[in-house]
Amino acid sequence: MKLPIKLPLLALLAMLSFLSCSTHNLDDDAEAIELKLVAQQAKLIELEILELINDHRISQGLNPLEDMDIVKSVAFSHTDYMVDNGEVSHDNFFKRSNYLKSNAGAKRVSENVAYGYSSAESVVRAWLKSEAHKNNLEGDYTNFDVSAEKNEEGRWFYTNIFIKK
C-alpha cells in the first residue's frame, strides 16, 4: 500500500545493519511527510512482539506497557514508508515524535526499527542483543505499539514505538 507522501530531500544515511533505534530528534526536511494515520487491526506477529516485550519487562521488574491505537497508527505509517522505500530507517522521526507529543500526550518518544526477521521471537531477540535497542525496550515508558508489514518479496519490516505519558 502506498501512502501519499513527499520524500525528504535529505540523503539517507548508510545503514550498517538491519536494526536501528532512535530516541533523539533527527533533522527533518522542511517538507517532511505528513502523517497519514490509518486504523490498523493487529496481526498475530505484532501481538506476539508486544507480549514478548512485556514478558521481558516484567522479568526485569519493570512495568508492562499498554498498547495504544494512535501509537500503532504512527508506527504503521513509518513501516509502510520503509516498505515503499525498501530501506530500514528513522526518516522523519522528529515528525512522528512531535505528532505523538501533540496528540497522544507523550512526554518522550523512542523507536526501534528492523528488517528481515521472520518471527516475533527473532526480532525481539535481536533488539535485546543490541544495547541501544534493549535500552528502549527497558526504558521508562508507559505505552507502546508495533507495526509489522511485508514487502513484495515477503520480507518483514518493523517499527516499534515507545512513549512516556
PDB file of C-alpha atoms in Angstrom:
ATOM      1  CA  MET A   1       0.000   0.000   0.000  1.00  0.00           C
ATOM      2  CA  LYS A   2       1.396   3.386  -0.861  1.00  0.00           C
ATOM      3  CA  LEU A   3       0.623   6.391   1.273  1.00  0.00           C
ATOM      4  CA  PRO A   4       0.717   9.806  -0.347  1.00  0.00           C
ATOM      5  CA  ILE A   5       3.932  11.337   0.928  1.00  0.00           C
ATOM      6  CA  LYS A   6       6.564  13.856  -0.016  1.00  0.00           C
ATOM      7  CA  LEU A   7      10.023  12.376   0.037  1.00  0.00           C
ATOM      8  CA  PRO A   8      12.501  14.255   2.227  1.00  0.00           C
ATOM      9  CA  LEU A   9      15.325  16.000   0.393  1.00  0.00           C
ATOM     10  CA  LEU A  10      17.950  14.730   2.820  1.00  0.00           C
ATOM     11  CA  ALA A  11      20.033  11.776   1.680  1.00  0.00           C
ATOM     12  CA  LEU A  12      19.530   8.521   3.551  1.00  0.00           C
ATOM     13  CA  LEU A  13      22.272   7.546   5.960  1.00  0.00           C
ATOM     14  CA  ALA A  14      24.061   4.334   5.114  1.00  0.00           C
ATOM     15  CA  MET A  15      22.811   1.526   7.305  1.00  0.00           C
ATOM     16  CA  LEU A  16      25.395  -0.833   8.778  1.00  0.00           C
ATOM     17  CA  SER A  17      22.831  -3.337   9.964  1.00  0.00           C
ATOM     18  CA  PHE A  18      19.168  -4.147   9.614  1.00  0.00           C
ATOM     19  CA  LEU A  19      18.447  -2.865  13.118  1.00  0.00           C
ATOM     20  CA  SER A  20      18.167   0.702  14.200  1.00  0.00           C
ATOM     21  CA  CYS A  21      16.828   2.646  17.144  1.00  0.00           C
ATOM     22  CA  SER A  22      16.202   6.269  17.927  1.00  0.00           C
ATOM     23  CA  THR A  23      15.497   8.377  20.973  1.00  0.00           C
ATOM     24  CA  HIS A  24      16.660  11.694  19.583  1.00  0.00           C
ATOM     25  CA  ASN A  25      15.111  14.026  17.083  1.00  0.00           C
ATOM     26  CA  LEU A  26      16.588  13.522  13.625  1.00  0.00           C
ATOM     27  CA  ASP A  27      16.569  16.623  11.468  1.00  0.00           C
ATOM     28  CA  ASP A  28      13.705  16.539   9.018  1.00  0.00           C
ATOM     29  CA  ASP A  29      13.399  18.421   5.789  1.00  0.00           C
ATOM     30  CA  ALA A  30      11.088  21.426   5.820  1.00  0.00           C
ATOM     31  CA  GLU A  31       8.804  19.438   3.514  1.00  0.00           C
ATOM     32  CA  ALA A  32       8.676  16.361   5.754  1.00  0.00           C
ATOM     33  CA  ILE A  33       5.953  13.821   5.208  1.00  0.00           C
ATOM     34  CA  GLU A  34       2.523  14.373   6.593  1.00  0.00           C
ATOM     35  CA  LEU A  35       1.417  11.554   8.829  1.00  0.00           C
ATOM     36  CA  LYS A  36      -1.491   9.748   7.224  1.00  0.00           C
ATOM     37  CA  LEU A  37      -2.883   7.687  10.039  1.00  0.00           C
ATOM     38  CA  VAL A  38      -4.953   4.633   9.302  1.00  0.00           C
ATOM     39  CA  ALA A  39      -6.553   2.402  11.924  1.00  0.00           C
ATOM     40  CA  GLN A  40      -4.891  -0.992  11.713  1.00  0.00           C
ATOM     41  CA  GLN A  41      -6.027  -4.319  13.081  1.00  0.00           C
ATOM     42  CA  ALA A  42      -3.215  -6.068  14.926  1.00  0.00           C
ATOM     43  CA  LYS A  43      -1.556  -9.003  13.174  1.00  0.00           C
ATOM     44  CA  LEU A  44      -0.597 -12.098  15.157  1.00  0.00           C
ATOM     45  CA  ILE A  45       3.131 -11.309  14.804  1.00  0.00           C
ATOM     46  CA  GLU A  46       2.551  -7.820  16.231  1.00  0.00           C
ATOM     47  CA  LEU A  47       0.618  -9.169  19.222  1.00  0.00           C
ATOM     48  CA  GLU A  48       3.420 -11.674  19.833  1.00  0.00           C
ATOM     49  CA  ILE A  49       6.059  -8.915  19.740  1.00  0.00           C
ATOM     50  CA  LEU A  50       4.138  -6.815  22.261  1.00  0.00           C
ATOM     51  CA  GLU A  51       3.696  -9.821  24.539  1.00  0.00           C
ATOM     52  CA  LEU A  52       7.383 -10.791  24.325  1.00  0.00           C
ATOM     53  CA  ILE A  53       8.472  -7.238  25.152  1.00  0.00           C
ATOM     54  CA  ASN A  54       6.129  -7.055  28.141  1.00  0.00           C
ATOM     55  CA  ASP A  55       7.223 -10.524  29.318  1.00  0.00           C
ATOM     56  CA  HIS A  56      10.829  -9.320  29.203  1.00  0.00           C
ATOM     57  CA  ARG A  57       9.987  -6.093  31.036  1.00  0.00           C
ATOM     58  CA  ILE A  58       8.139  -7.994  33.769  1.00  0.00           C
ATOM     59  CA  SER A  59      11.082 -10.422  34.125  1.00  0.00           C
ATOM     60  CA  GLN A  60      13.288  -7.374  34.772  1.00  0.00           C
ATOM     61  CA  GLY A  61      10.906  -5.952  37.411  1.00  0.00           C
ATOM     62  CA  LEU A  62       9.642  -3.242  35.048  1.00  0.00           C
ATOM     63  CA  ASN A  63       6.061  -2.164  34.426  1.00  0.00           C
ATOM     64  CA  PRO A  64       4.291  -3.719  31.449  1.00  0.00           C
ATOM     65  CA  LEU A  65       3.411  -1.232  28.733  1.00  0.00           C
ATOM     66  CA  GLU A  66      -0.076  -0.583  27.387  1.00  0.00           C
ATOM     67  CA  ASP A  67      -0.688  -0.667  23.661  1.00  0.00           C
ATOM     68  CA  MET A  68      -2.232   2.441  22.125  1.00  0.00           C
ATOM     69  CA  ASP A  69      -4.080   2.828  18.814  1.00  0.00           C
ATOM     70  CA  ILE A  70      -2.552   6.195  17.938  1.00  0.00           C
ATOM     71  CA  VAL A  71       0.950   4.804  18.516  1.00  0.00           C
ATOM     72  CA  LYS A  72       0.102   1.816  16.300  1.00  0.00           C
ATOM     73  CA  SER A  73      -1.119   4.140  13.537  1.00  0.00           C
ATOM     74  CA  VAL A  74       2.063   6.210  13.679  1.00  0.00           C
ATOM     75  CA  ALA A  75       4.190   3.036  13.683  1.00  0.00           C
ATOM     76  CA  PHE A  76       2.234   1.730  10.681  1.00  0.00           C
ATOM     77  CA  SER A  77       2.756   4.954   8.731  1.00  0.00           C
ATOM     78  CA  HIS A  78       6.519   4.585   9.164  1.00  0.00           C
ATOM     79  CA  THR A  79       6.609   0.858   8.421  1.00  0.00           C
ATOM     80  CA  ASP A  80       4.637   1.492   5.236  1.00  0.00           C
ATOM     81  CA  TYR A  81       7.129   4.242   4.337  1.00  0.00           C
ATOM     82  CA  MET A  82      10.063   1.835   4.830  1.00  0.00           C
ATOM     83  CA  VAL A  83       8.377  -0.863   2.712  1.00  0.00           C
ATOM     84  CA  ASP A  84       7.708   1.691  -0.051  1.00  0.00           C
ATOM     85  CA  ASN A  85      11.362   2.829   0.018  1.00  0.00           C
ATOM     86  CA  GLY A  86      12.858  -0.631   0.521  1.00  0.00           C
ATOM     87  CA  GLU A  87      15.081   0.554   3.377  1.00  0.00           C
ATOM     88  CA  VAL A  88      15.008   0.424   7.141  1.00  0.00           C
ATOM     89  CA  SER A  89      15.328   3.961   8.528  1.00  0.00           C
ATOM     90  CA  HIS A  90      14.342   6.548  11.112  1.00  0.00           C
ATOM     91  CA  ASP A  91      13.450   9.096   8.436  1.00  0.00           C
ATOM     92  CA  ASN A  92      11.008  11.702   9.796  1.00  0.00           C
ATOM     93  CA  PHE A  93      11.345  10.510  13.413  1.00  0.00           C
ATOM     94  CA  PHE A  94      11.092  14.131  14.563  1.00  0.00           C
ATOM     95  CA  LYS A  95       7.690  14.416  12.847  1.00  0.00           C
ATOM     96  CA  ARG A  96       6.398  11.187  14.459  1.00  0.00           C
ATOM     97  CA  SER A  97       7.706  12.217  17.860  1.00  0.00           C
ATOM     98  CA  ASN A  98       6.134  15.672  17.703  1.00  0.00           C
ATOM     99  CA  TYR A  99       2.845  14.210  16.493  1.00  0.00           C
ATOM    100  CA  LEU A 100       2.702  11.834  19.466  1.00  0.00           C
ATOM    101  CA  LYS A 101       3.660  14.623  21.860  1.00  0.00           C
ATOM    102  CA  SER A 102       0.849  16.793  20.488  1.00  0.00           C
ATOM    103  CA  ASN A 103      -1.839  14.136  20.046  1.00  0.00           C
ATOM    104  CA  ALA A 104      -1.115  11.317  22.497  1.00  0.00           C
ATOM    105  CA  GLY A 105       0.189  13.262  25.487  1.00  0.00           C
ATOM    106  CA  ALA A 106       3.688  11.829  25.092  1.00  0.00           C
ATOM    107  CA  LYS A 107       6.471  13.495  27.030  1.00  0.00           C
ATOM    108  CA  ARG A 108       9.138  11.265  25.475  1.00  0.00           C
ATOM    109  CA  VAL A 109       9.229   9.076  22.361  1.00  0.00           C
ATOM    110  CA  SER A 110      11.658   6.460  21.074  1.00  0.00           C
ATOM    111  CA  GLU A 111      11.548   3.778  18.416  1.00  0.00           C
ATOM    112  CA  ASN A 112      13.204   0.590  17.268  1.00  0.00           C
ATOM    113  CA  VAL A 113      13.059  -0.479  13.636  1.00  0.00           C
ATOM    114  CA  ALA A 114      14.157  -3.691  11.970  1.00  0.00           C
ATOM    115  CA  TYR A 115      14.041  -5.598   8.696  1.00  0.00           C
ATOM    116  CA  GLY A 116      14.150  -9.190   7.606  1.00  0.00           C
ATOM    117  CA  TYR A 117      13.358 -11.078  10.787  1.00  0.00           C
ATOM    118  CA  SER A 118      10.791 -13.790  10.146  1.00  0.00           C
ATOM    119  CA  SER A 119       9.289 -14.166  13.616  1.00  0.00           C
ATOM    120  CA  ALA A 120       8.384 -12.157  16.695  1.00  0.00           C
ATOM    121  CA  GLU A 121      10.955 -14.105  18.696  1.00  0.00           C
ATOM    122  CA  SER A 122      13.792 -13.356  16.280  1.00  0.00           C
ATOM    123  CA  VAL A 123      13.183  -9.598  16.066  1.00  0.00           C
ATOM    124  CA  VAL A 124      12.755  -9.187  19.849  1.00  0.00           C
ATOM    125  CA  ARG A 125      15.861 -11.338  20.487  1.00  0.00           C
ATOM    126  CA  ALA A 126      17.845  -9.142  18.073  1.00  0.00           C
ATOM    127  CA  TRP A 127      16.646  -5.948  19.779  1.00  0.00           C
ATOM    128  CA  LEU A 128      17.624  -7.406  23.176  1.00  0.00           C
ATOM    129  CA  LYS A 129      21.144  -8.212  21.911  1.00  0.00           C
ATOM    130  CA  SER A 130      21.684  -4.562  20.930  1.00  0.00           C
ATOM    131  CA  GLU A 131      22.396  -2.225  23.858  1.00  0.00           C
ATOM    132  CA  ALA A 132      20.581   0.768  22.347  1.00  0.00           C
ATOM    133  CA  HIS A 133      17.508  -1.261  21.366  1.00  0.00           C
ATOM    134  CA  LYS A 134      17.458  -3.006  24.726  1.00  0.00           C
ATOM    135  CA  ASN A 135      17.568   0.409  26.435  1.00  0.00           C
ATOM    136  CA  ASN A 136      14.397   1.355  24.546  1.00  0.00           C
ATOM    137  CA  LEU A 137      12.713  -1.954  25.414  1.00  0.00           C
ATOM    138  CA  GLU A 138      13.587  -1.493  29.087  1.00  0.00           C
ATOM    139  CA  GLY A 139      13.097   2.284  29.197  1.00  0.00           C
ATOM    140  CA  ASP A 140      10.838   4.373  31.400  1.00  0.00           C
ATOM    141  CA  TYR A 141       7.763   4.296  29.164  1.00  0.00           C
ATOM    142  CA  THR A 142       4.029   3.857  29.675  1.00  0.00           C
ATOM    143  CA  ASN A 143       2.743   2.902  26.219  1.00  0.00           C
ATOM    144  CA  PHE A 144       3.935   1.263  23.037  1.00  0.00           C
ATOM    145  CA  ASP A 145       2.851  -0.395  19.866  1.00  0.00           C
ATOM    146  CA  VAL A 146       4.342  -2.044  16.833  1.00  0.00           C
ATOM    147  CA  SER A 147       3.712  -2.400  13.124  1.00  0.00           C
ATOM    148  CA  ALA A 148       4.976  -5.289  11.003  1.00  0.00           C
ATOM    149  CA  GLU A 149       4.497  -5.236   7.228  1.00  0.00           C
ATOM    150  CA  LYS A 150       5.821  -7.468   4.451  1.00  0.00           C
ATOM    151  CA  ASN A 151       7.320  -6.152   1.247  1.00  0.00           C
ATOM    152  CA  GLU A 152       6.641  -7.709  -2.174  1.00  0.00           C
ATOM    153  CA  GLU A 153       9.347 -10.330  -1.570  1.00  0.00           C
ATOM    154  CA  GLY A 154       7.706 -11.383   1.706  1.00  0.00           C
ATOM    155  CA  ARG A 155      10.366  -9.837   3.991  1.00  0.00           C
ATOM    156  CA  TRP A 156       9.149  -8.150   7.180  1.00  0.00           C
ATOM    157  CA  PHE A 157       9.768  -4.519   8.161  1.00  0.00           C
ATOM    158  CA  TYR A 158       9.101  -3.456  11.774  1.00  0.00           C
ATOM    159  CA  THR A 159       8.540  -0.192  13.648  1.00  0.00           C
ATOM    160  CA  ASN A 160       8.192  -0.364  17.440  1.00  0.00           C
ATOM    161  CA  ILE A 161       7.393   2.979  19.114  1.00  0.00           C
ATOM    162  CA  PHE A 162       7.546   3.692  22.847  1.00  0.00           C
ATOM    163  CA  ILE A 163       6.081   6.726  24.626  1.00  0.00           C
ATOM    164  CA  LYS A 164       6.055   8.050  28.168  1.00  0.00           C
ATOM    165  CA  LYS A 165       2.926   9.948  29.125  1.00  0.00           C
TER     166      LYS A 165
END
